[in-house]
CSV table of C-alpha atoms in Angstrom, one decimal:
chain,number,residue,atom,x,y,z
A,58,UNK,CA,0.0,0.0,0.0
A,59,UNK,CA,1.2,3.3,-0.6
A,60,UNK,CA,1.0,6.0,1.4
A,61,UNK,CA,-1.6,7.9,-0.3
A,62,UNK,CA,-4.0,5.0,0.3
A,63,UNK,CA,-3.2,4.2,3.8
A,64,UNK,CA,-3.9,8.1,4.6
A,65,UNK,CA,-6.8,7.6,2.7
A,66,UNK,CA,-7.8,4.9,4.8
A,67,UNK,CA,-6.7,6.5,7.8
A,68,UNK,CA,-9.1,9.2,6.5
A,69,UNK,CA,-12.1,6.8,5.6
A,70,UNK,CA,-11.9,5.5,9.6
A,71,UNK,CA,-11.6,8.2,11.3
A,72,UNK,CA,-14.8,10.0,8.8
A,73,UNK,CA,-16.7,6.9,9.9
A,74,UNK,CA,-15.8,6.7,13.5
A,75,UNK,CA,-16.9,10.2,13.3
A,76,UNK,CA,-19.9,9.7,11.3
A,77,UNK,CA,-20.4,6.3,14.2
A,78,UNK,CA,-20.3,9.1,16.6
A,79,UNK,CA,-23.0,11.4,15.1
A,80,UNK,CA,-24.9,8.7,14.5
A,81,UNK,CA,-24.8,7.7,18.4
A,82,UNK,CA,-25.3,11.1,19.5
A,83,UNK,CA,-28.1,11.6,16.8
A,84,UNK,CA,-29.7,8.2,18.3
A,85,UNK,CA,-29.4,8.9,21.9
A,86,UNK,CA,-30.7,12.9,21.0
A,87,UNK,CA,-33.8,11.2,19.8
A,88,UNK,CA,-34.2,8.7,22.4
A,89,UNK,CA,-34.3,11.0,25.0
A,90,UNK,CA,-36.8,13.4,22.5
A,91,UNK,CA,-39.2,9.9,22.0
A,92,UNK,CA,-38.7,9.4,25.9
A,93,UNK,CA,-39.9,13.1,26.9
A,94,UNK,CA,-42.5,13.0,24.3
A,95,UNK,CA,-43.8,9.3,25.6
A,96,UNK,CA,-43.9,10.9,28.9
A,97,UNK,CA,-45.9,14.2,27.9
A,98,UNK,CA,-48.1,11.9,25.4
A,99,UNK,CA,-48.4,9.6,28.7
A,100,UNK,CA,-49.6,12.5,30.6
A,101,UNK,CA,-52.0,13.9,27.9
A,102,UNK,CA,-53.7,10.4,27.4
A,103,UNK,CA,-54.4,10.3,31.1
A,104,UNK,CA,-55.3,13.6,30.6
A,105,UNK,CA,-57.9,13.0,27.7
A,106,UNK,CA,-59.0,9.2,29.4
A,107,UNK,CA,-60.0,11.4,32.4
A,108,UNK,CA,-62.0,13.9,30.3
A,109,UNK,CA,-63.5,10.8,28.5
A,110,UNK,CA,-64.6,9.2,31.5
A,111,UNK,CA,-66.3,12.4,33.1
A,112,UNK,CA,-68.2,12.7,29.8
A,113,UNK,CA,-69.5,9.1,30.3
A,114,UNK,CA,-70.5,9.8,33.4
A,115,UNK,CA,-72.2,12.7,33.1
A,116,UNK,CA,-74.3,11.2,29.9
A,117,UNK,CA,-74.6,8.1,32.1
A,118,UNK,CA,-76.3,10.4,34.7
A,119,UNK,CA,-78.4,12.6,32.0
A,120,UNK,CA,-79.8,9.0,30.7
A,121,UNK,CA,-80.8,7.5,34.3
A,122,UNK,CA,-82.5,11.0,34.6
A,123,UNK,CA,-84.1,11.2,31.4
A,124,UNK,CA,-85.4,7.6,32.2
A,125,UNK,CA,-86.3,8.1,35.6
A,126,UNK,CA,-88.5,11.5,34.4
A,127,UNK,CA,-90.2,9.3,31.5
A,128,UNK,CA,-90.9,6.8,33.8
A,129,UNK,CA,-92.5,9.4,36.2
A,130,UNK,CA,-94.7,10.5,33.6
A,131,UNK,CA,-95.9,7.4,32.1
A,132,UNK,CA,-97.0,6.5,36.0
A,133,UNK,CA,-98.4,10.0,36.4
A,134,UNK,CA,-100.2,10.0,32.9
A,135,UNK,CA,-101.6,6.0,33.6
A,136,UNK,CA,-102.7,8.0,37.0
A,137,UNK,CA,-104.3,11.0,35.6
A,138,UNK,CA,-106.1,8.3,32.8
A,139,UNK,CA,-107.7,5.9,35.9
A,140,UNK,CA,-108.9,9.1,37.4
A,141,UNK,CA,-110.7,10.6,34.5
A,142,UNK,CA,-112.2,7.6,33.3
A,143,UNK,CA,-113.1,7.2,37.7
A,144,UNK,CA,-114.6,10.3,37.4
A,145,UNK,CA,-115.8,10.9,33.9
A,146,UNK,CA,-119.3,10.6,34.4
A,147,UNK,CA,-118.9,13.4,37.0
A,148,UNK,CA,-120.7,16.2,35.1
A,149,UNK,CA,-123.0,14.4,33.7
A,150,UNK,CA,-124.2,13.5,37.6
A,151,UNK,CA,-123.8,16.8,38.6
A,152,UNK,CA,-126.6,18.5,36.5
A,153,UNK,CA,-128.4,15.3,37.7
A,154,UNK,CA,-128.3,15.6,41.7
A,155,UNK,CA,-131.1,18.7,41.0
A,156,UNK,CA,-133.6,15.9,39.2
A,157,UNK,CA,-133.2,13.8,42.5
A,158,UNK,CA,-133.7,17.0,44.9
A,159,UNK,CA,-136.9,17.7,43.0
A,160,UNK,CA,-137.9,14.2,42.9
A,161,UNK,CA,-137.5,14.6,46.8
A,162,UNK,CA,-139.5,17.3,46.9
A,163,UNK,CA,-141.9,15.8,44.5
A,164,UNK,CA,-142.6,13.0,46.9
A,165,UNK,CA,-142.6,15.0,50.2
A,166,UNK,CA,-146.1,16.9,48.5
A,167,UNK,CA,-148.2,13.7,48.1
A,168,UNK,CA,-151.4,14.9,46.0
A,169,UNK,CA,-154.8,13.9,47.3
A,170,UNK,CA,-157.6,12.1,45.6
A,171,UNK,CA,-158.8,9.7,42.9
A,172,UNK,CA,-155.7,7.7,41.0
A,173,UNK,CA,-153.2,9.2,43.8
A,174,UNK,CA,-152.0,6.5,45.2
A,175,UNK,CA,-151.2,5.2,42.2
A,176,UNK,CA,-149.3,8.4,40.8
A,177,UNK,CA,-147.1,8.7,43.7
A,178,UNK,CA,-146.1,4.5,43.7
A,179,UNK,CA,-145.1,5.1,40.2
A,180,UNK,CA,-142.7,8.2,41.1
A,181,UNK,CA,-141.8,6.4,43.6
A,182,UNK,CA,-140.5,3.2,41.7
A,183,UNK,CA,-139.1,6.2,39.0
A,184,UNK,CA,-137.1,7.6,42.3
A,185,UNK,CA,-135.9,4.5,43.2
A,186,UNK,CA,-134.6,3.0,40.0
A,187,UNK,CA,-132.9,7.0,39.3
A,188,UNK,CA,-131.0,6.6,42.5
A,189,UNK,CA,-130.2,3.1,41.7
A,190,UNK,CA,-128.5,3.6,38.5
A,191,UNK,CA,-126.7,7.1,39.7
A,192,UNK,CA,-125.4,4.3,42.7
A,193,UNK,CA,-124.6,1.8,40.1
A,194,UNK,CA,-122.0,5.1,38.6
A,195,UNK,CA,-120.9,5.4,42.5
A,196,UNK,CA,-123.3,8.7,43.7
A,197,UNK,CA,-123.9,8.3,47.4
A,198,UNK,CA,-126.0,10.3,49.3
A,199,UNK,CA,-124.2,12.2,52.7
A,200,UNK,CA,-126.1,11.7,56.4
A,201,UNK,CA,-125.3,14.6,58.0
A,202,UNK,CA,-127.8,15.6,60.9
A,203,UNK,CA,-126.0,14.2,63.9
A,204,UNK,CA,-122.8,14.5,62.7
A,205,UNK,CA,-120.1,16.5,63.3
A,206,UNK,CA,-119.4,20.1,61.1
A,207,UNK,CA,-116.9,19.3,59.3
A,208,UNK,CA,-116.5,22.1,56.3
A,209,UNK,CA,-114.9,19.7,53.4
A,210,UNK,CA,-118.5,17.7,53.7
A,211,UNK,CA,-120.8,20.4,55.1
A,212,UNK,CA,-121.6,24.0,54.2
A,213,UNK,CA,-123.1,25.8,57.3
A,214,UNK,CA,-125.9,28.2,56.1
A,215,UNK,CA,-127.3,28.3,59.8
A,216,UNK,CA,-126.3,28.6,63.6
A,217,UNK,CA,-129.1,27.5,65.9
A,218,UNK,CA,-129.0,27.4,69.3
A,219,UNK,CA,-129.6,23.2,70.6
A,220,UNK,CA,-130.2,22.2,74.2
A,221,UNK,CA,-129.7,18.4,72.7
A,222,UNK,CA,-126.6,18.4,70.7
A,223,UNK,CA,-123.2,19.9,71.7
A,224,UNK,CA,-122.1,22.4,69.5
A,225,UNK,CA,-120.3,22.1,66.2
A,226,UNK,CA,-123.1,19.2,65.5
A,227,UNK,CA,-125.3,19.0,62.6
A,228,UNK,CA,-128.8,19.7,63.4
A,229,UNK,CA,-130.7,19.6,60.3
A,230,UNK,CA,-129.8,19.6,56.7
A,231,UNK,CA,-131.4,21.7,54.4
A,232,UNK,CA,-130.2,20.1,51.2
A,233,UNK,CA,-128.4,16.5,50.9
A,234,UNK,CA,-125.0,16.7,50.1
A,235,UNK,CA,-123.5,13.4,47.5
A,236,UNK,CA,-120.3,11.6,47.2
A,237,UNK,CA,-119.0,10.6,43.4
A,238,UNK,CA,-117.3,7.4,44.6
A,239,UNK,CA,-114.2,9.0,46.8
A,240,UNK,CA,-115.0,13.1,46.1
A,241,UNK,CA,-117.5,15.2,47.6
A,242,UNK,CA,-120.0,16.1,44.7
A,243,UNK,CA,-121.9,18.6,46.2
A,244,UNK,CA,-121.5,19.3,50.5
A,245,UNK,CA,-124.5,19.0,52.3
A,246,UNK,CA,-126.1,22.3,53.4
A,247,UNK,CA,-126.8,22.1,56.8
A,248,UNK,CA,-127.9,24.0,60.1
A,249,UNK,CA,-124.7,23.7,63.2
A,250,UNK,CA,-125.7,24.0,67.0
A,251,UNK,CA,-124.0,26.6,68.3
């Protein structure tokens, strides 16, 4: 070998024992780059898990509350449909409770003479099966004389003074009061010793 080529081997080493070394230090540059950005990426994954997981949580929660208020409503609205169909008959008994007062009142003013025997049997049998179908729908009628006042069944229209009842009793009623099945209908106007 000449000396030419052995300094140009001499050259060639030492440019790749240099270039080894860059390499190295290029390696070990980006190994520690990779490792700090692992541990940031680490740290924002946790991050962004954690973010996830309170999103989940919080829809988890909206969905148990959206259930729990559809729930509440189909109970309420099943509720609200027993009731009406309880109580839909309600008005139609209402205008009727008059017809039965004057039927009352009918029958307390017996007419005399031929035929009225007869006459008052057959509004009596009329009164009877009236009352017995507005029953049949769940009308009841109140017994209040004897009783005590109480205002969501009674209305007081009259304070009498009564040697035989203590006072706050129900002395007399002036007009019947009706139940519609669990509901006062109409009170029952009454006279209250005082």
């Amino acid at each position: 070998m000449s000396k030419e080529q052995t300094q140009y081997s001499e050259n060639e080493e030492v440019e790749i024992a240099e270039n080894e070394q860059d390499a190295q230090s290029s390696e070990e540059a980006t190994e520690e780059t990779n490792g700090a950005a692992a541990e940031e990426s680490a740290e924002q994954l946790q991050a962004k898990i954690e973010a996830l997981t309170a999103q989940v949580d919080d829809y988890a929660q909206r969905l148990a509350r959206s259930q729990a208020d559809f729930d509440n409503f189909r109970k309420r609205t099943i509720r609200e449909k027993e009731e009406l169909g309880k109580y839909a008959s309600s008005k139609l008994i209402t205008e009727l409770v008059p017809v039965i007062d004057n039927f009352g009142r009918a029958l307390d003013t017996l007419p005399e003479g031929e035929g009225a025997e007869s006459f008052v049997k057959g509004v009596q049998m009329i009164h009877r099966q009236f009352e017995s179908v507005l029953q049949a729908e769940g009308l009841t009628a109140m017994n209040s004389v004897g009783e005590a006042f109480n205002p969501e069944f009674h209305q007081a229209v009259m304070q009498v003074e009564s040697d035989e009842h203590e006072e706050g009793i129900v002395v007399e009623e002036l007009q019947k009061g009706y139940m519609l099945k669990d509901k006062v209908l109409r009170p029952a106007m009454v006279k209250v010793s005082g």
